[in-house]
PDB file of C-alpha atoms and ligand atoms in Angstrom:
ATOM      1  CA  MET A   1     103.350 107.569  77.656  1.00  0.00           C
ATOM      2  CA  ILE A   2     103.844 104.381  75.682  1.00  0.00           C
ATOM      3  CA  ILE A   3     105.832 104.327  72.489  1.00  0.00           C
ATOM      4  CA  PRO A   4     104.110 102.043  70.173  1.00  0.00           C
ATOM      5  CA  SER A   5     106.873 102.274  67.465  1.00  0.00           C
ATOM      6  CA  ASN A   6     109.412 101.095  69.942  1.00  0.00           C
ATOM      7  CA  LEU A   7     107.139  98.071  71.002  1.00  0.00           C
ATOM      8  CA  LEU A   8     106.508  97.097  67.361  1.00  0.00           C
ATOM      9  CA  ASN A   9     110.154  97.380  66.405  1.00  0.00           C
ATOM     10  CA  ILE A  10     111.463  95.449  69.322  1.00  0.00           C
ATOM     11  CA  SER A  11     109.062  92.639  68.759  1.00  0.00           C
ATOM     12  CA  LYS A  12     109.879  92.369  65.313  1.00  0.00           C
ATOM     13  CA  ASP A  13     113.684  92.580  65.980  1.00  0.00           C
ATOM     14  CA  ILE A  14     113.555  89.766  68.647  1.00  0.00           C
ATOM     15  CA  GLY A  15     111.433  87.414  66.585  1.00  0.00           C
ATOM     16  CA  PRO A  16     109.037  84.683  67.833  1.00  0.00           C
ATOM     17  CA  ASP A  17     111.577  82.631  69.929  1.00  0.00           C
ATOM     18  CA  VAL A  18     112.171  85.381  72.399  1.00  0.00           C
ATOM     19  CA  THR A  19     109.363  86.541  75.023  1.00  0.00           C
ATOM     20  CA  LEU A  20     109.120  90.256  75.513  1.00  0.00           C
ATOM     21  CA  VAL A  21     107.817  91.155  78.986  1.00  0.00           C
ATOM     22  CA  ALA A  22     106.707  94.671  78.909  1.00  0.00           C
ATOM     23  CA  VAL A  23     107.489  96.176  82.469  1.00  0.00           C
ATOM     24  CA  SER A  24     104.499  98.256  83.273  1.00  0.00           C
ATOM     25  CA  LYS A  25     105.311  99.009  86.943  1.00  0.00           C
ATOM     26  CA  THR A  26     104.305 102.667  87.927  1.00  0.00           C
ATOM     27  CA  LYS A  27     102.667 103.106  84.620  1.00  0.00           C
ATOM     28  CA  PRO A  28      98.856 103.637  84.249  1.00  0.00           C
ATOM     29  CA  VAL A  29      96.373 101.036  83.073  1.00  0.00           C
ATOM     30  CA  GLU A  30      95.825 103.296  79.906  1.00  0.00           C
ATOM     31  CA  ASP A  31      99.395 102.694  78.888  1.00  0.00           C
ATOM     32  CA  ILE A  32      99.054  99.047  79.285  1.00  0.00           C
ATOM     33  CA  LYS A  33      95.778  99.006  77.322  1.00  0.00           C
ATOM     34  CA  THR A  34      97.504 100.755  74.394  1.00  0.00           C
ATOM     35  CA  ALA A  35     100.309  98.266  74.428  1.00  0.00           C
ATOM     36  CA  TYR A  36      97.550  95.438  74.750  1.00  0.00           C
ATOM     37  CA  ASP A  37      95.826  96.962  71.584  1.00  0.00           C
ATOM     38  CA  PHE A  38      99.195  96.679  69.676  1.00  0.00           C
ATOM     39  CA  GLY A  39      99.230  92.872  70.545  1.00  0.00           C
ATOM     40  CA  GLN A  40     101.453  92.841  73.654  1.00  0.00           C
ATOM     41  CA  ARG A  41     100.226  90.278  76.273  1.00  0.00           C
ATOM     42  CA  ASN A  42     102.979  89.655  78.624  1.00  0.00           C
ATOM     43  CA  PHE A  43     103.265  92.432  81.319  1.00  0.00           C
ATOM     44  CA  GLY A  44     105.602  92.599  84.263  1.00  0.00           C
ATOM     45  CA  GLU A  45     105.059  94.199  87.701  1.00  0.00           C
ATOM     46  CA  ASN A  46     107.132  94.463  90.745  1.00  0.00           C
ATOM     47  CA  LYS A  47     104.482  95.187  93.537  1.00  0.00           C
ATOM     48  CA  VAL A  48     101.772  92.793  94.494  1.00  0.00           C
ATOM     49  CA  GLN A  49      99.130  95.508  95.387  1.00  0.00           C
ATOM     50  CA  GLU A  50      99.652  97.282  91.994  1.00  0.00           C
ATOM     51  CA  LEU A  51      99.803  93.952  90.132  1.00  0.00           C
ATOM     52  CA  ILE A  52      96.528  92.860  91.594  1.00  0.00           C
ATOM     53  CA  LYS A  53      94.732  96.148  90.944  1.00  0.00           C
ATOM     54  CA  LYS A  54      95.939  96.288  87.244  1.00  0.00           C
ATOM     55  CA  SER A  55      94.913  92.579  86.744  1.00  0.00           C
ATOM     56  CA  GLU A  56      91.364  93.458  87.881  1.00  0.00           C
ATOM     57  CA  GLU A  57      91.116  96.380  85.463  1.00  0.00           C
ATOM     58  CA  LEU A  58      92.625  94.826  82.390  1.00  0.00           C
ATOM     59  CA  PRO A  59      91.653  91.994  80.065  1.00  0.00           C
ATOM     60  CA  ASN A  60      91.989  88.554  81.484  1.00  0.00           C
ATOM     61  CA  ASP A  61      94.019  87.140  78.598  1.00  0.00           C
ATOM     62  CA  ILE A  62      96.973  89.170  79.907  1.00  0.00           C
ATOM     63  CA  ASN A  63      99.897  87.127  81.101  1.00  0.00           C
ATOM     64  CA  TRP A  64     101.088  88.695  84.327  1.00  0.00           C
ATOM     65  CA  HIS A  65     104.637  88.362  85.411  1.00  0.00           C
ATOM     66  CA  MET A  66     105.927  89.128  89.075  1.00  0.00           C
ATOM     67  CA  ILE A  67     109.413  90.462  88.494  1.00  0.00           C
ATOM     68  CA  GLY A  68     110.090  92.226  91.903  1.00  0.00           C
ATOM     69  CA  HIS A  69     111.051  90.874  95.359  1.00  0.00           C
ATOM     70  CA  LEU A  70     107.971  88.964  96.709  1.00  0.00           C
ATOM     71  CA  GLN A  71     107.169  88.913 100.393  1.00  0.00           C
ATOM     72  CA  ARG A  72     106.017  85.565 101.680  1.00  0.00           C
ATOM     73  CA  ASN A  73     102.843  86.902 103.215  1.00  0.00           C
ATOM     74  CA  LYS A  74     101.619  88.224  99.943  1.00  0.00           C
ATOM     75  CA  VAL A  75     102.212  84.983  97.903  1.00  0.00           C
ATOM     76  CA  LYS A  76      98.589  83.815  98.462  1.00  0.00           C
ATOM     77  CA  TYR A  77      97.225  86.872  96.721  1.00  0.00           C
ATOM     78  CA  ILE A  78      98.893  86.277  93.347  1.00  0.00           C
ATOM     79  CA  VAL A  79      98.792  82.501  93.166  1.00  0.00           C
ATOM     80  CA  PRO A  80      95.219  82.426  91.681  1.00  0.00           C
ATOM     81  CA  PHE A  81      96.241  84.260  88.538  1.00  0.00           C
ATOM     82  CA  ILE A  82      99.951  84.719  88.160  1.00  0.00           C
ATOM     83  CA  HIS A  83     101.585  83.437  84.917  1.00  0.00           C
ATOM     84  CA  LEU A  84     105.205  83.469  86.056  1.00  0.00           C
ATOM     85  CA  ILE A  85     107.124  84.454  89.144  1.00  0.00           C
ATOM     86  CA  HIS A  86     110.549  85.474  87.905  1.00  0.00           C
ATOM     87  CA  SER A  87     111.862  86.502  91.394  1.00  0.00           C
ATOM     88  CA  VAL A  88     112.080  83.557  93.640  1.00  0.00           C
ATOM     89  CA  ASP A  89     115.049  84.433  95.744  1.00  0.00           C
ATOM     90  CA  SER A  90     114.962  82.116  98.675  1.00  0.00           C
ATOM     91  CA  LEU A  91     114.029  78.545  99.622  1.00  0.00           C
ATOM     92  CA  ARG A  92     111.628  79.832 102.150  1.00  0.00           C
ATOM     93  CA  LEU A  93     109.782  81.779  99.451  1.00  0.00           C
ATOM     94  CA  LEU A  94     109.801  78.673  97.269  1.00  0.00           C
ATOM     95  CA  LYS A  95     108.252  76.733 100.041  1.00  0.00           C
ATOM     96  CA  GLU A  96     105.510  79.246 100.666  1.00  0.00           C
ATOM     97  CA  ILE A  97     104.562  79.352  96.988  1.00  0.00           C
ATOM     98  CA  ASN A  98     104.368  75.511  97.018  1.00  0.00           C
ATOM     99  CA  LYS A  99     102.276  75.651 100.148  1.00  0.00           C
ATOM    100  CA  GLN A 100      99.805  78.329  98.877  1.00  0.00           C
ATOM    101  CA  ALA A 101      99.564  76.809  95.531  1.00  0.00           C
ATOM    102  CA  LYS A 102      98.714  73.450  97.090  1.00  0.00           C
ATOM    103  CA  LYS A 103      95.857  74.993  98.975  1.00  0.00           C
ATOM    104  CA  GLN A 104      94.513  76.616  96.038  1.00  0.00           C
ATOM    105  CA  LEU A 105      94.858  73.538  93.915  1.00  0.00           C
ATOM    106  CA  LYS A 106      97.165  75.339  91.534  1.00  0.00           C
ATOM    107  CA  LYS A 107     100.574  74.654  89.969  1.00  0.00           C
ATOM    108  CA  VAL A 108     102.646  77.933  89.795  1.00  0.00           C
ATOM    109  CA  ASN A 109     105.372  78.586  87.255  1.00  0.00           C
ATOM    110  CA  VAL A 110     108.589  79.979  88.753  1.00  0.00           C
ATOM    111  CA  LEU A 111     111.985  81.177  87.738  1.00  0.00           C
ATOM    112  CA  ILE A 112     114.749  81.084  90.249  1.00  0.00           C
ATOM    113  CA  GLN A 113     116.407  84.289  90.636  1.00  0.00           C
ATOM    114  CA  VAL A 114     120.200  84.160  90.541  1.00  0.00           C
ATOM    115  CA  ASP A 115     122.470  87.021  91.885  1.00  0.00           C
ATOM    116  CA  ILE A 116     124.988  87.354  89.118  1.00  0.00           C
ATOM    117  CA  SER A 117     126.013  90.947  90.034  1.00  0.00           C
ATOM    118  CA  ASN A 118     128.126  92.123  92.853  1.00  0.00           C
ATOM    119  CA  ASP A 119     125.615  94.744  93.743  1.00  0.00           C
ATOM    120  CA  ASP A 120     124.617  94.569  97.497  1.00  0.00           C
ATOM    121  CA  SER A 121     121.060  95.593  96.460  1.00  0.00           C
ATOM    122  CA  LYS A 122     120.261  92.478  94.290  1.00  0.00           C
ATOM    123  CA  PHE A 123     118.294  89.481  95.632  1.00  0.00           C
ATOM    124  CA  GLY A 124     118.773  85.950  94.551  1.00  0.00           C
ATOM    125  CA  PHE A 125     120.710  82.702  94.917  1.00  0.00           C
ATOM    126  CA  SER A 126     124.282  82.610  94.271  1.00  0.00           C
ATOM    127  CA  LEU A 127     125.701  80.542  91.407  1.00  0.00           C
ATOM    128  CA  PHE A 128     126.940  78.072  93.946  1.00  0.00           C
ATOM    129  CA  GLU A 129     123.436  77.835  95.759  1.00  0.00           C
ATOM    130  CA  ILE A 130     121.819  77.372  92.271  1.00  0.00           C
ATOM    131  CA  ASN A 131     124.115  74.372  91.569  1.00  0.00           C
ATOM    132  CA  ASP A 132     123.330  72.991  94.958  1.00  0.00           C
ATOM    133  CA  LEU A 133     119.545  73.462  94.608  1.00  0.00           C
ATOM    134  CA  PHE A 134     119.292  71.864  91.186  1.00  0.00           C
ATOM    135  CA  GLU A 135     121.703  68.887  91.903  1.00  0.00           C
ATOM    136  CA  LYS A 136     119.889  67.810  94.878  1.00  0.00           C
ATOM    137  CA  ILE A 137     116.249  68.971  94.188  1.00  0.00           C
ATOM    138  CA  ASN A 138     113.644  66.581  95.150  1.00  0.00           C
ATOM    139  CA  TYR A 139     110.325  67.371  93.196  1.00  0.00           C
ATOM    140  CA  ASP A 140     108.255  65.527  95.894  1.00  0.00           C
ATOM    141  CA  ASP A 141     109.017  68.556  97.999  1.00  0.00           C
ATOM    142  CA  TYR A 142     107.543  70.989  95.368  1.00  0.00           C
ATOM    143  CA  GLN A 143     104.548  69.224  93.742  1.00  0.00           C
ATOM    144  CA  ASN A 144     102.722  72.397  93.053  1.00  0.00           C
ATOM    145  CA  ILE A 145     105.689  74.227  91.492  1.00  0.00           C
ATOM    146  CA  LEU A 146     106.666  73.977  87.915  1.00  0.00           C
ATOM    147  CA  PHE A 147     110.387  75.094  87.536  1.00  0.00           C
ATOM    148  CA  LYS A 148     110.526  77.026  84.281  1.00  0.00           C
ATOM    149  CA  GLY A 149     114.170  78.434  84.393  1.00  0.00           C
ATOM    150  CA  LEU A 150     116.318  81.275  85.669  1.00  0.00           C
ATOM    151  CA  MET A 151     116.279  84.885  86.018  1.00  0.00           C
ATOM    152  CA  GLY A 152     119.129  87.403  86.657  1.00  0.00           C
ATOM    153  CA  MET A 153     120.037  90.970  86.545  1.00  0.00           C
ATOM    154  CA  ALA A 154     123.488  92.344  85.652  1.00  0.00           C
ATOM    155  CA  SER A 155     125.214  95.145  87.560  1.00  0.00           C
ATOM    156  CA  PHE A 156     124.322  98.670  86.928  1.00  0.00           C
ATOM    157  CA  THR A 157     127.445  99.584  85.061  1.00  0.00           C
ATOM    158  CA  SER A 158     128.321 101.018  81.592  1.00  0.00           C
ATOM    159  CA  ASN A 159     130.986  98.496  81.162  1.00  0.00           C
ATOM    160  CA  LYS A 160     129.670  95.985  78.664  1.00  0.00           C
ATOM    161  CA  GLU A 161     132.322  93.401  79.232  1.00  0.00           C
ATOM    162  CA  ILE A 162     131.332  93.098  82.849  1.00  0.00           C
ATOM    163  CA  ILE A 163     127.583  92.782  81.818  1.00  0.00           C
ATOM    164  CA  ARG A 164     128.598  90.143  79.312  1.00  0.00           C
ATOM    165  CA  LYS A 165     130.493  88.202  81.804  1.00  0.00           C
ATOM    166  CA  GLN A 166     127.753  88.040  84.291  1.00  0.00           C
ATOM    167  CA  PHE A 167     124.948  87.094  81.521  1.00  0.00           C
ATOM    168  CA  ASN A 168     127.387  84.418  80.288  1.00  0.00           C
ATOM    169  CA  SER A 169     127.684  82.994  83.893  1.00  0.00           C
ATOM    170  CA  LEU A 170     124.039  82.694  84.157  1.00  0.00           C
ATOM    171  CA  ASN A 171     123.650  81.127  80.685  1.00  0.00           C
ATOM    172  CA  ASN A 172     126.206  78.437  81.627  1.00  0.00           C
ATOM    173  CA  VAL A 173     124.164  77.240  84.731  1.00  0.00           C
ATOM    174  CA  PHE A 174     120.994  77.555  82.475  1.00  0.00           C
ATOM    175  CA  GLN A 175     122.499  75.278  79.915  1.00  0.00           C
ATOM    176  CA  LYS A 176     123.892  72.851  82.520  1.00  0.00           C
ATOM    177  CA  PHE A 177     120.393  72.136  83.946  1.00  0.00           C
ATOM    178  CA  LYS A 178     118.130  72.919  81.052  1.00  0.00           C
ATOM    179  CA  LYS A 179     117.709  69.281  79.855  1.00  0.00           C
ATOM    180  CA  ARG A 180     117.647  67.671  83.205  1.00  0.00           C
ATOM    181  CA  HIS A 181     114.902  69.850  84.693  1.00  0.00           C
ATOM    182  CA  SER A 182     113.025  70.904  81.521  1.00  0.00           C
ATOM    183  CA  PHE A 183     113.851  74.600  81.836  1.00  0.00           C
ATOM    184  CA  GLU A 184     112.254  76.861  79.222  1.00  0.00           C
ATOM    185  CA  TYR A 185     113.103  80.488  80.099  1.00  0.00           C
ATOM    186  CA  LEU A 186     116.229  82.305  80.762  1.00  0.00           C
ATOM    187  CA  SER A 187     114.924  85.605  81.875  1.00  0.00           C
ATOM    188  CA  MET A 188     117.693  88.190  81.434  1.00  0.00           C
ATOM    189  CA  GLY A 189     117.954  91.642  79.777  1.00  0.00           C
ATOM    190  CA  MET A 190     116.381  95.001  80.543  1.00  0.00           C
ATOM    191  CA  SER A 191     116.194  98.225  78.422  1.00  0.00           C
ATOM    192  CA  GLY A 192     119.832  99.082  78.809  1.00  0.00           C
ATOM    193  CA  ASP A 193     121.372  95.730  78.231  1.00  0.00           C
ATOM    194  CA  TYR A 194     118.977  93.430  76.437  1.00  0.00           C
ATOM    195  CA  ILE A 195     121.107  93.369  73.256  1.00  0.00           C
ATOM    196  CA  ILE A 196     123.904  91.810  75.184  1.00  0.00           C
ATOM    197  CA  ALA A 197     121.565  89.523  77.059  1.00  0.00           C
ATOM    198  CA  LEU A 198     120.201  88.128  73.792  1.00  0.00           C
ATOM    199  CA  GLU A 199     123.684  87.545  72.554  1.00  0.00           C
ATOM    200  CA  CYS A 200     124.406  85.614  75.728  1.00  0.00           C
ATOM    201  CA  GLY A 201     121.375  83.310  75.247  1.00  0.00           C
ATOM    202  CA  SER A 202     118.543  85.039  76.885  1.00  0.00           C
ATOM    203  CA  ASN A 203     114.939  84.081  75.649  1.00  0.00           C
ATOM    204  CA  MET A 204     112.868  86.374  77.741  1.00  0.00           C
ATOM    205  CA  ILE A 205     113.532  90.031  78.134  1.00  0.00           C
ATOM    206  CA  ARG A 206     111.937  92.482  80.530  1.00  0.00           C
ATOM    207  CA  LEU A 207     111.677  95.916  79.085  1.00  0.00           C
ATOM    208  CA  GLY A 208     110.250  99.007  80.789  1.00  0.00           C
ATOM    209  CA  SER A 209     111.667 102.435  79.824  1.00  0.00           C
ATOM    210  CA  ASN A 210     112.226 101.412  76.341  1.00  0.00           C
ATOM    211  CA  ILE A 211     108.417 100.692  75.785  1.00  0.00           C
ATOM    212  CA  PHE A 212     106.687 103.033  78.158  1.00  0.00           C
ATOM    213  CA  GLY A 213     109.201 105.866  78.411  1.00  0.00           C
ATOM    214  CA  LYS A 214     111.139 106.979  81.633  1.00  0.00           C
ATOM    215  CA  ARG A 215     109.615 106.241  85.018  1.00  0.00           C
TER     216      ARG A 215
HETATM  217  C1  PLP B   1     112.086  97.649  86.407  1.00  0.00           C
HETATM  218  C2  PLP B   1     112.688  96.387  85.928  1.00  0.00           C
HETATM  219  C3  PLP B   1     112.837  95.993  84.685  1.00  0.00           C
HETATM  220  C4  PLP B   1     112.816  96.944  83.500  1.00  0.00           C
HETATM  221  O1  PLP B   1     113.633  98.028  83.589  1.00  0.00           O
HETATM  222  P1  PLP B   1     113.966  99.004  82.346  1.00  0.00           P
HETATM  223  O2  PLP B   1     115.261  99.529  82.630  1.00  0.00           O
HETATM  224  O3  PLP B   1     112.915 100.103  82.580  1.00  0.00           O
HETATM  225  O4  PLP B   1     113.763  98.363  81.132  1.00  0.00           O
HETATM  226  C5  PLP B   1     113.276  94.676  84.356  1.00  0.00           C
HETATM  227  N1  PLP B   1     113.510  93.832  85.360  1.00  0.00           N
HETATM  228  C6  PLP B   1     113.205  94.141  86.714  1.00  0.00           C
HETATM  229  C7  PLP B   1     113.387  93.068  87.704  1.00  0.00           C
HETATM  230  C8  PLP B   1     112.799  95.339  87.030  1.00  0.00           C
HETATM  231  O5  PLP B   1     112.613  95.630  88.338  1.00  0.00           O
END
């Protein structure tokens, strides 16, 4: 069940400079349509099959965001319509996106996912690898990719200081490379920690349960 008052309040609170991605994974298209009717246009999904099915059933002025781990063999299916891939977590995936985008005569918007937590379960480049990537990157190798910024997830912990430290570390690399690489988006913050994320410089938050209720 979508909670429209939450959607409207959060949209109002964050203002026009922050993009709210409504994370609709596992939720039915009816819920997405309700949010759509309240003006929401950015939706996030973490599974390719579900993403494709929903995109076919819903209005085509929706901006679809891929926020989950993406297998290389599925890249070609989302290249035609994806608005932004948040979860580029390896060079091999980046190269595959470039290859498929080239084939389909597309340019694909991506964020590079950074592992700022110490959780084993999280994907992404380390802060060290991110530095290496953007110090040395040769855009000729990625002609069909538009690098739009960085994405990260904090640890699942109730310790706010740990979360703040992790978000700050991501904002630091974002600021370092922002001008040089024309980054636009720092995607960080979920239902439980988006207030801290905004305080730490986020301009794109990904909220699921706050908007659609528990999964
Ligand atoms: C599920 C998910 C979210 C949203 O989580 P909530 O806690 O429900 O807001 C955000 N980002 C990613 C990468 C997710 O997988």
